[in-house]
Coordinates of C-alpha atoms and ligand atoms in Angstrom, one line a residue:
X1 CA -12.1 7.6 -23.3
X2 CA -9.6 9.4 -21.3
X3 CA -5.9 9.8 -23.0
X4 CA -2.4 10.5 -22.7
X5 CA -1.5 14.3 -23.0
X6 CA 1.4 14.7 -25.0
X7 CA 2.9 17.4 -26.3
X8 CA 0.2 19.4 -26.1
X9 CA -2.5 16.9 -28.2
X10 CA -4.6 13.8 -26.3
X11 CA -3.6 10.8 -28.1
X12 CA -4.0 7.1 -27.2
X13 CA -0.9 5.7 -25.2
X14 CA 0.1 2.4 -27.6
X15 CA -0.9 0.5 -24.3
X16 CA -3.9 -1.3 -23.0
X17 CA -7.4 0.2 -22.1
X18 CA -8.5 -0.2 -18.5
X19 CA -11.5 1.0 -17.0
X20 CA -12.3 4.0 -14.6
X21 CA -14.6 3.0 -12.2
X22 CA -17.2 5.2 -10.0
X23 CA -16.2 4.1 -6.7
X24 CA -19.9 5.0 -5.6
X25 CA -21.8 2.3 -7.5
X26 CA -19.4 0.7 -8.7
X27 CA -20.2 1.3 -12.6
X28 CA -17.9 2.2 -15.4
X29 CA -17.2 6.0 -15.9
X30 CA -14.7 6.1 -19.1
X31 CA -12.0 3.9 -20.3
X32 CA -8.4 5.2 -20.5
X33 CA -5.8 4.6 -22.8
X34 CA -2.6 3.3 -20.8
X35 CA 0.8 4.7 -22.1
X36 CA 3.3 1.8 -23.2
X37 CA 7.2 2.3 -23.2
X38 CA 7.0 3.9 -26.4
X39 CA 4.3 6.4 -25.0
X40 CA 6.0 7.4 -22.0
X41 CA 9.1 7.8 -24.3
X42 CA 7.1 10.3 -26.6
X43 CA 6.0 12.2 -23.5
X44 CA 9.8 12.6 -21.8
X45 CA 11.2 13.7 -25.3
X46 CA 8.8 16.3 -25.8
X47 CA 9.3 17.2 -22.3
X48 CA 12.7 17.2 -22.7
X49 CA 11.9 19.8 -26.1
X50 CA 10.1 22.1 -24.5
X51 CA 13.3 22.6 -21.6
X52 CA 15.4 23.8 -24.6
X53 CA 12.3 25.5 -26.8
X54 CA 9.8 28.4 -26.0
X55 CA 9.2 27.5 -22.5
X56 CA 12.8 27.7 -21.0
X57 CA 13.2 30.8 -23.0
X58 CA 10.5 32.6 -21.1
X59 CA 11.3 35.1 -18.1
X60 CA 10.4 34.5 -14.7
X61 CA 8.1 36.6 -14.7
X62 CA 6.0 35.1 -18.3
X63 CA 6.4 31.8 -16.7
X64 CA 4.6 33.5 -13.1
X65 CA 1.8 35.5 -15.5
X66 CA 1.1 31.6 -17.0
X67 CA 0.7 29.9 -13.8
X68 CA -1.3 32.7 -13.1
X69 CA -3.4 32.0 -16.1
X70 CA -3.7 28.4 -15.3
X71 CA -5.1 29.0 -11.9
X72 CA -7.4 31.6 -13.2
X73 CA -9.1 28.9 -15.6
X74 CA -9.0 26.2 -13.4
X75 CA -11.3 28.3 -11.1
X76 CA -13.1 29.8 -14.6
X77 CA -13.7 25.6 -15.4
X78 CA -14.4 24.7 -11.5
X79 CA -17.5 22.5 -12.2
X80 CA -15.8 20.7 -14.8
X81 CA -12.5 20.1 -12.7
X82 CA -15.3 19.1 -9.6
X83 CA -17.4 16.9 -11.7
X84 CA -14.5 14.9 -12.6
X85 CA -13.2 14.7 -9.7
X86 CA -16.3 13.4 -8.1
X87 CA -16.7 10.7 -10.3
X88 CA -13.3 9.2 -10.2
X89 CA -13.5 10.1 -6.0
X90 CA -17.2 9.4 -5.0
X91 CA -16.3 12.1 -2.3
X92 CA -18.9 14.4 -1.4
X93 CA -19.3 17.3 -3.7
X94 CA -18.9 19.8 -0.9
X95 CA -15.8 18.5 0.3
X96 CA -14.4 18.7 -3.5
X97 CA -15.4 22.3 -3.9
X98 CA -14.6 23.8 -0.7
X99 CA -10.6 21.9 -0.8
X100 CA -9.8 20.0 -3.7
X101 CA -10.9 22.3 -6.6
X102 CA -9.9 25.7 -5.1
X103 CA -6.1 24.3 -3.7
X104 CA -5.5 23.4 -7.2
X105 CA -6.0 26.6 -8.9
X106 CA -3.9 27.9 -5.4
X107 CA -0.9 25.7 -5.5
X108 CA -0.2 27.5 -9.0
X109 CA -0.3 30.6 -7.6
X110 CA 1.2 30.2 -4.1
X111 CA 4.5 28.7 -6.1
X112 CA 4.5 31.4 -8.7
X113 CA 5.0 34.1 -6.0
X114 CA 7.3 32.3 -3.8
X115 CA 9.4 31.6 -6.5
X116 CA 9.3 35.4 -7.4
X117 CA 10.1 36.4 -4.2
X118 CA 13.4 33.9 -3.5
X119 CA 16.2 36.0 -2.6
X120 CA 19.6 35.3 -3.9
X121 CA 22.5 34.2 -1.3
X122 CA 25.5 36.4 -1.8
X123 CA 28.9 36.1 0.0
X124 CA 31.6 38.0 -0.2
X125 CA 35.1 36.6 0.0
X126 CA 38.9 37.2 -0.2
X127 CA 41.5 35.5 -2.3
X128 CA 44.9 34.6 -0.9
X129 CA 46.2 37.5 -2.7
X130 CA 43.9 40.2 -0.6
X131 CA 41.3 40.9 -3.3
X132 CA 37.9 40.3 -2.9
X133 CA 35.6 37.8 -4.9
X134 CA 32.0 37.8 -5.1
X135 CA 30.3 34.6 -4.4
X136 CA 26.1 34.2 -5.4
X137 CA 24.0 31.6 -6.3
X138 CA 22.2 30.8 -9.3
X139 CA 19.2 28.6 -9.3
X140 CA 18.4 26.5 -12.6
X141 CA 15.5 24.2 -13.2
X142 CA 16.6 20.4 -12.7
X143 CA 14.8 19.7 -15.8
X144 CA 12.7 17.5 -16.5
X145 CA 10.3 15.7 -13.6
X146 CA 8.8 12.8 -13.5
X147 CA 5.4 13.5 -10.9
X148 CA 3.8 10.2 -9.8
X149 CA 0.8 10.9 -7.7
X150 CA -2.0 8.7 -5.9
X151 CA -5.8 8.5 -6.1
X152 CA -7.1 10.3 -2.1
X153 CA -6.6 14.0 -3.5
X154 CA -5.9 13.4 -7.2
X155 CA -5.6 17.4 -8.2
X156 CA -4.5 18.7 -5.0
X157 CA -1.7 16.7 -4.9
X158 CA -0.8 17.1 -8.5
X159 CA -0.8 20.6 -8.6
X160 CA 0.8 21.0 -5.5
X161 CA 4.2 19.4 -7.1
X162 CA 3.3 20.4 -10.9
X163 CA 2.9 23.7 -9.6
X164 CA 6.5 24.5 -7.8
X165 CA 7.8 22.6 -10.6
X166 CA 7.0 25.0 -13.5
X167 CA 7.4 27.9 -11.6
X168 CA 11.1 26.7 -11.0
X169 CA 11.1 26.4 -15.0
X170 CA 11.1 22.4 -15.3
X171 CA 8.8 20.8 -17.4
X172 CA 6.7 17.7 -16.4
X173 CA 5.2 14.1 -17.4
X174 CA 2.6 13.2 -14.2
X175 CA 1.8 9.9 -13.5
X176 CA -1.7 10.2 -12.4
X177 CA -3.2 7.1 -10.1
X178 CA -5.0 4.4 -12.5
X179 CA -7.5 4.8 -10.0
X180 CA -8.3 8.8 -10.6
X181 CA -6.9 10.3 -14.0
X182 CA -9.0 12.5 -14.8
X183 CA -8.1 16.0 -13.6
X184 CA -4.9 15.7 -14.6
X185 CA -5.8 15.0 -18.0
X186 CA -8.2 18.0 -18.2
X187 CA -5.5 20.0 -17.1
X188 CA -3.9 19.4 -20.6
X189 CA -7.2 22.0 -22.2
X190 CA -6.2 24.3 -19.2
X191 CA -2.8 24.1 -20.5
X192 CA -3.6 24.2 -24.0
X193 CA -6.6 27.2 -23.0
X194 CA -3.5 29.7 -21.5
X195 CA -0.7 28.8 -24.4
X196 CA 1.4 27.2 -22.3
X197 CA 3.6 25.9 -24.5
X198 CA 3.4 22.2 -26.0
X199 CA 5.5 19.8 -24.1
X200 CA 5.6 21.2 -20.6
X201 CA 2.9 19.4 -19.0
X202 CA 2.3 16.2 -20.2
X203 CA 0.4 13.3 -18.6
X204 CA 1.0 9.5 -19.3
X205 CA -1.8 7.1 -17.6
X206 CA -1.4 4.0 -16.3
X207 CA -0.3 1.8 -13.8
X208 CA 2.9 1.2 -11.3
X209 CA 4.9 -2.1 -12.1
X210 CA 5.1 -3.3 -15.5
X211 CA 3.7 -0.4 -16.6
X212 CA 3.7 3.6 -17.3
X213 CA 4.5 4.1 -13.4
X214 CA 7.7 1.9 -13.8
X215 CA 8.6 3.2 -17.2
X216 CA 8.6 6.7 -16.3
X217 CA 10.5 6.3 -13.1
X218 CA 13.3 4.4 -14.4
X219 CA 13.3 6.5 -17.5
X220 CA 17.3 7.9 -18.2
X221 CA 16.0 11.1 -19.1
X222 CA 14.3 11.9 -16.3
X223 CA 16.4 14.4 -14.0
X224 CA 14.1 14.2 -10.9
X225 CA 11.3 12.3 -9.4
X226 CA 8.7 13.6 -6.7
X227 CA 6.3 11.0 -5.1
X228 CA 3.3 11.0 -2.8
X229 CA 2.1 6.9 -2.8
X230 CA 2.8 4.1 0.1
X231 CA 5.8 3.5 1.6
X232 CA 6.6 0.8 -0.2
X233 CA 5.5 1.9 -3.4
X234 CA 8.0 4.7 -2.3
X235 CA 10.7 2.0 -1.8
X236 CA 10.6 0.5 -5.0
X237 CA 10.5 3.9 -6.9
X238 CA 13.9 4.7 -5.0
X239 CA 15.0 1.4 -5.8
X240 CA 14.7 2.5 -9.6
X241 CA 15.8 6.1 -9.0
X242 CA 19.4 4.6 -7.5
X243 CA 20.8 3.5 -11.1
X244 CA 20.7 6.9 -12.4
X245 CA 21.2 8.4 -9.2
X246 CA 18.4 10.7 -9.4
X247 CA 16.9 13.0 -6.6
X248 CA 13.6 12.1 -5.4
X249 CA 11.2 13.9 -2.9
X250 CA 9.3 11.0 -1.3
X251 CA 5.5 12.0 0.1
X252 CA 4.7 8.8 1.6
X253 CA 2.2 6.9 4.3
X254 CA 1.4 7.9 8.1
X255 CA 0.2 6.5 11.3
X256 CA -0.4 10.0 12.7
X257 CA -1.2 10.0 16.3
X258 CA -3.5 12.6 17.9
X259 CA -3.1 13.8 21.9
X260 CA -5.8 14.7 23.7
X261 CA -5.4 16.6 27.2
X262 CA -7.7 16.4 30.1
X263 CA -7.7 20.7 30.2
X264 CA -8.9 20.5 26.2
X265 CA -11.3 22.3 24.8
X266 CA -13.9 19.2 24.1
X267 CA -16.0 21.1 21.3
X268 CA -12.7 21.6 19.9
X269 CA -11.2 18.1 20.4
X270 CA -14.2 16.4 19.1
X271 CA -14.4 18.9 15.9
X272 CA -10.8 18.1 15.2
X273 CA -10.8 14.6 15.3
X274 CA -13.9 13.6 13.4
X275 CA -12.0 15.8 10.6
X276 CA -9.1 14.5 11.2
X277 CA -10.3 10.5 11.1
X278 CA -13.4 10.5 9.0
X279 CA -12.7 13.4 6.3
X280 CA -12.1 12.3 3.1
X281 CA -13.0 9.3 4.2
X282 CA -10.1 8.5 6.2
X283 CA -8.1 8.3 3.2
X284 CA -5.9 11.5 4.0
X285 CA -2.7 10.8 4.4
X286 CA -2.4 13.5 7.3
X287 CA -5.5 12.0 9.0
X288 CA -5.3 10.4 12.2
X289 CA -5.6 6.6 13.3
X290 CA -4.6 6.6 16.8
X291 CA -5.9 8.5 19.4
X292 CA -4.5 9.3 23.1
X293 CA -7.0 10.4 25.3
X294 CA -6.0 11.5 29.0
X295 CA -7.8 8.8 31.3
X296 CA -10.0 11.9 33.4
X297 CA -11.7 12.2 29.8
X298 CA -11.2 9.5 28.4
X299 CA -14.6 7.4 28.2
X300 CA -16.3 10.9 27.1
X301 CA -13.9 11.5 24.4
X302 CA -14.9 8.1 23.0
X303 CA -18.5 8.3 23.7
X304 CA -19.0 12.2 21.3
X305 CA -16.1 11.0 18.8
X306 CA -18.3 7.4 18.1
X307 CA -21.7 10.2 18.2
X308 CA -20.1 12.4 15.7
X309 CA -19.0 8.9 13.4
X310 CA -22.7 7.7 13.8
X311 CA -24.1 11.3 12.2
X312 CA -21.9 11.0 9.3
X313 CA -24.4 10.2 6.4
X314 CA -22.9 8.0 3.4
X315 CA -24.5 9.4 0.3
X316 CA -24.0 10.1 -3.4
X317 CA -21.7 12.9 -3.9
X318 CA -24.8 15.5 -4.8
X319 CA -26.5 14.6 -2.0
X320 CA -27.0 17.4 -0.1
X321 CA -27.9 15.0 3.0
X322 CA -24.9 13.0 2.3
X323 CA -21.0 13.8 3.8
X324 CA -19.7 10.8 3.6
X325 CA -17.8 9.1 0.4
X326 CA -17.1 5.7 -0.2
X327 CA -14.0 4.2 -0.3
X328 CA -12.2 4.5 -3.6
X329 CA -12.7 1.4 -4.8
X330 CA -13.5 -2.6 -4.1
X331 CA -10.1 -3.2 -3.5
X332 CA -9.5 -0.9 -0.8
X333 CA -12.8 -2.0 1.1
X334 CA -11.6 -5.6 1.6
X335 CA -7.9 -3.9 2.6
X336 CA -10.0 -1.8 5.5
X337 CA -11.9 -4.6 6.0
X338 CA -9.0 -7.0 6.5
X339 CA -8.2 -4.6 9.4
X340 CA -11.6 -4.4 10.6
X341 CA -11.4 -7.8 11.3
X342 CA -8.2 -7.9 12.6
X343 CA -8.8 -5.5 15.1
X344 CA -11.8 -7.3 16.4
X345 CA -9.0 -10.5 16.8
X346 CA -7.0 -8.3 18.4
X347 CA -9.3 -7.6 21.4
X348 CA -11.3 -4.4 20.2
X349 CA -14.1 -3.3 21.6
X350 CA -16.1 -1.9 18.6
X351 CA -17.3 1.2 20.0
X352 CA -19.2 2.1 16.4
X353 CA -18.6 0.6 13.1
X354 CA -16.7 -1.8 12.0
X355 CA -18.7 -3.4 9.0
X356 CA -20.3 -2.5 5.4
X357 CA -23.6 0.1 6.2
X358 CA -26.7 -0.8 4.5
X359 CA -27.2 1.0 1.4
X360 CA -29.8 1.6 -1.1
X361 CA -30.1 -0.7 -4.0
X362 CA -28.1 1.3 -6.8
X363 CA -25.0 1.6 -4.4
X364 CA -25.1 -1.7 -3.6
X365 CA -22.0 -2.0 -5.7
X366 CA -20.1 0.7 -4.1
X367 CA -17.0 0.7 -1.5
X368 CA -19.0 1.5 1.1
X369 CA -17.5 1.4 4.7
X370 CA -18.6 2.3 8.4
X371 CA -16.6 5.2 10.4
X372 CA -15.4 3.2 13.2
X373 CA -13.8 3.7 16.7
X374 CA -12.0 0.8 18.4
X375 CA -11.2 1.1 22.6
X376 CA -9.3 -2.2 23.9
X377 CA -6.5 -2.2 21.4
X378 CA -3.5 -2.1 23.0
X379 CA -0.8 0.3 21.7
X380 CA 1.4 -2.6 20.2
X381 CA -1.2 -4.6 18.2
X382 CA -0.9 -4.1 14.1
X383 CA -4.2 -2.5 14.2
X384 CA -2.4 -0.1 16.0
X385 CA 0.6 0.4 14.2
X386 CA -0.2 -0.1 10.9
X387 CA -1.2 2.6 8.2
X388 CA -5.0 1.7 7.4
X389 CA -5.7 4.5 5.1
X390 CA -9.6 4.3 6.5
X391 CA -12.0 5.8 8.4
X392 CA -11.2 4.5 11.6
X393 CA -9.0 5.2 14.9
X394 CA -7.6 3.3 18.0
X395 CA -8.4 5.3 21.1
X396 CA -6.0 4.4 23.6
X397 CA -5.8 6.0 27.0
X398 CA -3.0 7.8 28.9
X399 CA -2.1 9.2 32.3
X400 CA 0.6 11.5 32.2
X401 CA 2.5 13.3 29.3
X402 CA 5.4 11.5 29.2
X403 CA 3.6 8.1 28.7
X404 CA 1.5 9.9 26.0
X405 CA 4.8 11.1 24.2
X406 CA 6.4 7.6 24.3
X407 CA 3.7 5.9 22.8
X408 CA 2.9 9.1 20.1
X409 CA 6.9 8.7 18.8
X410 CA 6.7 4.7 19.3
X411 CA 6.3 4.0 15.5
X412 CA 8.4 3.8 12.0
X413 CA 6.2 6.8 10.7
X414 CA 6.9 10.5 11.7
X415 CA 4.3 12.6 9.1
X416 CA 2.0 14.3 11.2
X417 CA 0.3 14.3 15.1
X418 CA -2.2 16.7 16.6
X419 CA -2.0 17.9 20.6
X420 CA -5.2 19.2 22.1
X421 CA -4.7 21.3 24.9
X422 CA -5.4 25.0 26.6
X423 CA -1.9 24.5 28.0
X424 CA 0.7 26.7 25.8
X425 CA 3.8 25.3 27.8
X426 CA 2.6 22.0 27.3
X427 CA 2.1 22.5 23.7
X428 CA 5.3 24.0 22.8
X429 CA 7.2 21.3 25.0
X430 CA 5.1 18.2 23.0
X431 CA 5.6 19.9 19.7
X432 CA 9.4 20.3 19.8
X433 CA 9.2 16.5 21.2
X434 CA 7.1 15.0 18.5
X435 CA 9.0 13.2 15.8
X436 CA 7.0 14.3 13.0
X437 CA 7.0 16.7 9.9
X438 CA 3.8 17.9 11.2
X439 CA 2.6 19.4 14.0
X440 CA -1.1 20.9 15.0
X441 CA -2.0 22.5 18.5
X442 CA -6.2 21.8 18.5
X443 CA -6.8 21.9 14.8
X444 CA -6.1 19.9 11.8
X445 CA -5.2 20.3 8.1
X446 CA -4.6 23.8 8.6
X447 CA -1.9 25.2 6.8
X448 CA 0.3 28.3 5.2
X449 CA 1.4 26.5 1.9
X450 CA 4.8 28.5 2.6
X451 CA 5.6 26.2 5.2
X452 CA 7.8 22.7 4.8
X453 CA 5.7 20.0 4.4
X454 CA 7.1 16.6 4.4
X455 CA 7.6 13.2 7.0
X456 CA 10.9 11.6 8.8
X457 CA 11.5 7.8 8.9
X458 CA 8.9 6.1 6.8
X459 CA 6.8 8.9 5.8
X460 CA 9.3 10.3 3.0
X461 CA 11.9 12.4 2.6
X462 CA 12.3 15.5 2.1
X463 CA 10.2 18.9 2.9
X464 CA 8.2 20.6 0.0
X465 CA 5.7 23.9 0.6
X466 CA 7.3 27.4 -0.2
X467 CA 11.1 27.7 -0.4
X468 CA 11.8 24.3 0.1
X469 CA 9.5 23.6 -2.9
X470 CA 11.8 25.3 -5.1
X471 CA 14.7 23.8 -3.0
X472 CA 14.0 20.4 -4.7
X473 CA 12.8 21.6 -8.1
X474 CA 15.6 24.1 -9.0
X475 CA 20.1 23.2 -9.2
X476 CA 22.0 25.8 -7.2
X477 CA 25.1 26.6 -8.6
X478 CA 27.6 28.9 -7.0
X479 CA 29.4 31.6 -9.1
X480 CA 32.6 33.1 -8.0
X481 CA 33.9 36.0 -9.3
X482 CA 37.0 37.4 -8.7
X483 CA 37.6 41.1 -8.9
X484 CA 41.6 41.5 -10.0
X485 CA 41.2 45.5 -10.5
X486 CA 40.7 46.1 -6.4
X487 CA 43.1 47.0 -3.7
X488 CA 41.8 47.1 -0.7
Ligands
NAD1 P1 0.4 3.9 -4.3 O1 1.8 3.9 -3.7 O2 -0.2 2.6 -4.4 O3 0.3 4.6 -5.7 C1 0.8 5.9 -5.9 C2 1.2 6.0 -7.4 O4 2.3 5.3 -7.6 C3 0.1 5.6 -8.4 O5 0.1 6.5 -9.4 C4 0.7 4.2 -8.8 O6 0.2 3.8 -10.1 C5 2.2 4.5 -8.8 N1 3.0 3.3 -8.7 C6 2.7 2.1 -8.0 N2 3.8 1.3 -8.1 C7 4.7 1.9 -8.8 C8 6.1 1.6 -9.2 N3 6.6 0.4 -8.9 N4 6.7 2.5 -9.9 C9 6.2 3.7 -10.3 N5 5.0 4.1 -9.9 C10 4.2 3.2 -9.2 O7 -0.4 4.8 -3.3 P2 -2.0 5.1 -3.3 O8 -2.7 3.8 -2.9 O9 -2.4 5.7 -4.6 O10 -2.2 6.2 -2.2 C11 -2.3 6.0 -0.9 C12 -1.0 6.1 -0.1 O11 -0.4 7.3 -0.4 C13 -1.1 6.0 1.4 O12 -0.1 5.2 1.9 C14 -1.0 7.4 1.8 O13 -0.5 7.6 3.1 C15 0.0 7.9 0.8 N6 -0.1 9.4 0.7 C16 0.9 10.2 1.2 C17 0.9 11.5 1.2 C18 1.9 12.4 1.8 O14 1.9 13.6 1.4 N7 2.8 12.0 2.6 C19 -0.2 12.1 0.6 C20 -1.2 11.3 0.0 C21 -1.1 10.0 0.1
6OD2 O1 -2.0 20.1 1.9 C1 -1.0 19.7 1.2 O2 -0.4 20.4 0.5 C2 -0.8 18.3 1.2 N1 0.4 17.9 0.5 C3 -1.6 17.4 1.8 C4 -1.4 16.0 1.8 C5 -2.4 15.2 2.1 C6 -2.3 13.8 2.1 O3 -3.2 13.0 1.8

């Protein structure tokens, strides 16, 4: 059974046991022990301990050697970390150890150095009297953070907010999704492995309403509360956060457009998009549903994106013929299947897809789903519009770059859009003009963890990534000092 990590032991929650289902056959991997009001109590107080005890007595630079150290055995335990991962994922194995497995041991030790390497503002000013005062800032952790985090890239996305968080010095109770807690409760031996101390990582499972999500987030001793879920997931936890009027960095959904040119590179163009739609198994939240295609290339553009969707091969993780996952669970299918069938109502011409492949007996069970590419829908029908969170994109066409703008800002999301193009002009003038957090020039995913990364409108707010990482997870106070003794 998977547990609760607090304060430093695994110990059964106090709430009910649910199941953690292998999205690949559908059979049961583990239970897990929910965490009930009481739990998620136990885990903020010792939380809130460890602020005051051995952890926020360390220097900066212990705290840095210890993320260090965490990193360093999350690679030294990489099958473990990958094996869990797969199960509670059904994403292929290769996709796990090339992204999932290595950015979690990296977003421990891309935060510990950019928080070693933040500079201190200083200002210098003068009082009414003539003498000068000495204005810096001091940066203290906000203390301690309540980390809810969803199921498409369950450690990545932990570590990427646990780790800027205890570099800044908070400590942290993560919410892992129902559907995937298991790396985040192995990271409790990691924790345990490197001596960081008891209380500053702890992990409550369970689910959103009515439950551990809901208790946490609307805990009162909670100082801070970082997010990466749907929208309106993302609604309700700000909802929550507004009685105790706490700060929140919201990660939330997308309906990212990608732009492709007439003068692209069509290796390129095709490269990036079946990435950028079909990795992951369209359940990225960066990944792309709608695509623009200039009309001169238009029907080719469809024709190699729907070849490259036909080659991908649904398969057991560990399948070294296999690259693509399932679905994470029943649940979701019938959601991408509501929209499969809605697009076909809308007027889509199913270009490849669209359905349930055939499988082989023992995955049966699974969330299987087809890669599919719609033509025909027009740029204002839901299919269009609304997130999916599948493998599958709208490919709409365009004539000039104007029209292609209009219709790339026309929507309530603003996360992320891709431009393919040889034209630099042009892809400096559509960058600046996009209304997204976001921006790639003919690639995808791609990206210096130093930079802000965050959505406008519906898709959060808030940037993390490098400094503005330790932006949210850190109080700036300004200290004035006044120096009586000079005469200028
Ligand atoms: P979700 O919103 O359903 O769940 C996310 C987490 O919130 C889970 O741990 C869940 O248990 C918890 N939760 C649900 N209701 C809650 C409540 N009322 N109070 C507290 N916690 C609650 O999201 P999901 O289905 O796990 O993930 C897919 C969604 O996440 C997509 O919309 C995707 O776009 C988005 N996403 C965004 C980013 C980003 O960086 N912007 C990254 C990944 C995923
Ligand atoms: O790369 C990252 O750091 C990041 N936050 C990716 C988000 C992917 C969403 O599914």
């Amino acid at each position: 059974m998977i547990l609760n990590f607090i304060d430093g032991q695994y110990r059964e929650g106090g709430g009910r046991i649910f199941n953690d289902i292998n999205p690949v056959d559908g059979s049961l991997i583990t239970h897990v022990s929910e965490a009930s009001r009481e739990g998620v109590d136990d885990a903020v107080r010792a939380a809130r301990a460890a602020l005051a005890g051995p952890w926020g007595s360390l220097k900066l630079a212990q705290r840095c050697d210890l993320l260090y150290a965490v990193a360093a055995e999350i690679d030294r335990r990489a099958e473990d970390f990958l094996a869990a991962e797969v199960a509670d994922t059904g994403k292929p194995r290769s996709l796990a150890s090339h992204l999932d497995i290595p950015r979690g041991a990296a977003n421990f030790r891309v935060f510990a150095d950019a928080v070693r390497n933040v500079p201190t503002e200083a200002f210098t000013s003068h009082a009414p009297d003539g003498k000068p005062a000495l204005n810096y800032a001091l940066r203290r952790p906000k203390g301690v953070v309540a980390v809810i985090c969803p199921w498409n890239l369950p450690l990545l996305l932990m570590t990427w907010k646990v780790g800027p968080a205890l570099a800044c010095g908070n400590t942290v109770v993560v919410k892992p999704s129902e559907e995937t807690p298991a790396t985040a409760a192995l990271m409790g031996e990691v924790m345990n492995a490197v001596g960081v101390p008891k209380g500053v990582y702890n992990v409550v499972h369970g689910f959103g309403p009515g439950s551990a999500g809901e208790f946490l987030t609307t805990h009162p001793d909670i100082d801070a509360i970082t997010f990466t879920g749907e929208t309106r997931t993302g609604a309700a936890i700000m909802r929550a956060s507004a009685a105790g009027i706490k700060p929140v960095s919201m990660e939330l959904g997308g309906k990212n457009p990608a732009v492709v040119f007439a003068d692209s590179d069509l290796d390129a163009t095709i490269a990036g998009l079946t990435r950028s739609v079909f990795e992951n198994t369209g359940q990225v939240c960066l990944g792309t549903e709608r695509v623009y295609v200039q009309r001169p290339i238009f029907e080719t553009v469809v024709a190699k994106l729907a070849d490259a969707a036909s080659r991908l091969k649904p398969g057991r993780p560990d399948d070294a013929n296999a690259n693509f996952g399932p679905l994470i669970s029943a649940e979701h299918q019938q959601k991408v299947l509501g929209y499969y069938a809605l697009a076909r109502e809308e007027g889509a011409t199913v270009v490849c897809g669209g359905g349930v492949p055939q499988m082989p007996r023992d995955l049966k069970q699974g969330a299987w789903i087809e890669p599919t590419v719609w033509t025909g829908l027009s740029h204002q029908s839901r299919t269009a519009r609304e997130e999916i969170f599948g493998p599958c994109c709208a490919v709409i066409p365009f004539d000039t770059e104007a029209e292609a703008l209009r219709m790339a800002n026309d929507t309530r999301y603003g996360l992320a859009a891709s431009v393919y193009t040889r034209d630099i002009d042009r892809a400096h003038r559509f960058a600046s003009a996009l209304k997204v957090g976001v921006v790639w020039v003919n690639t995808w995913f791609l990206r210096d963890l130093r930079t802000a990364f965050g959505g406008s409108g519906s898709s959060g707010i808030g940037r993390e990534g490098g400094v503005h990482s330790l932006e949210f997870y850190t109080e700036l106070s300004n200290v004035c000092i006044k120096f009586n003794g000079a005469t200028e």
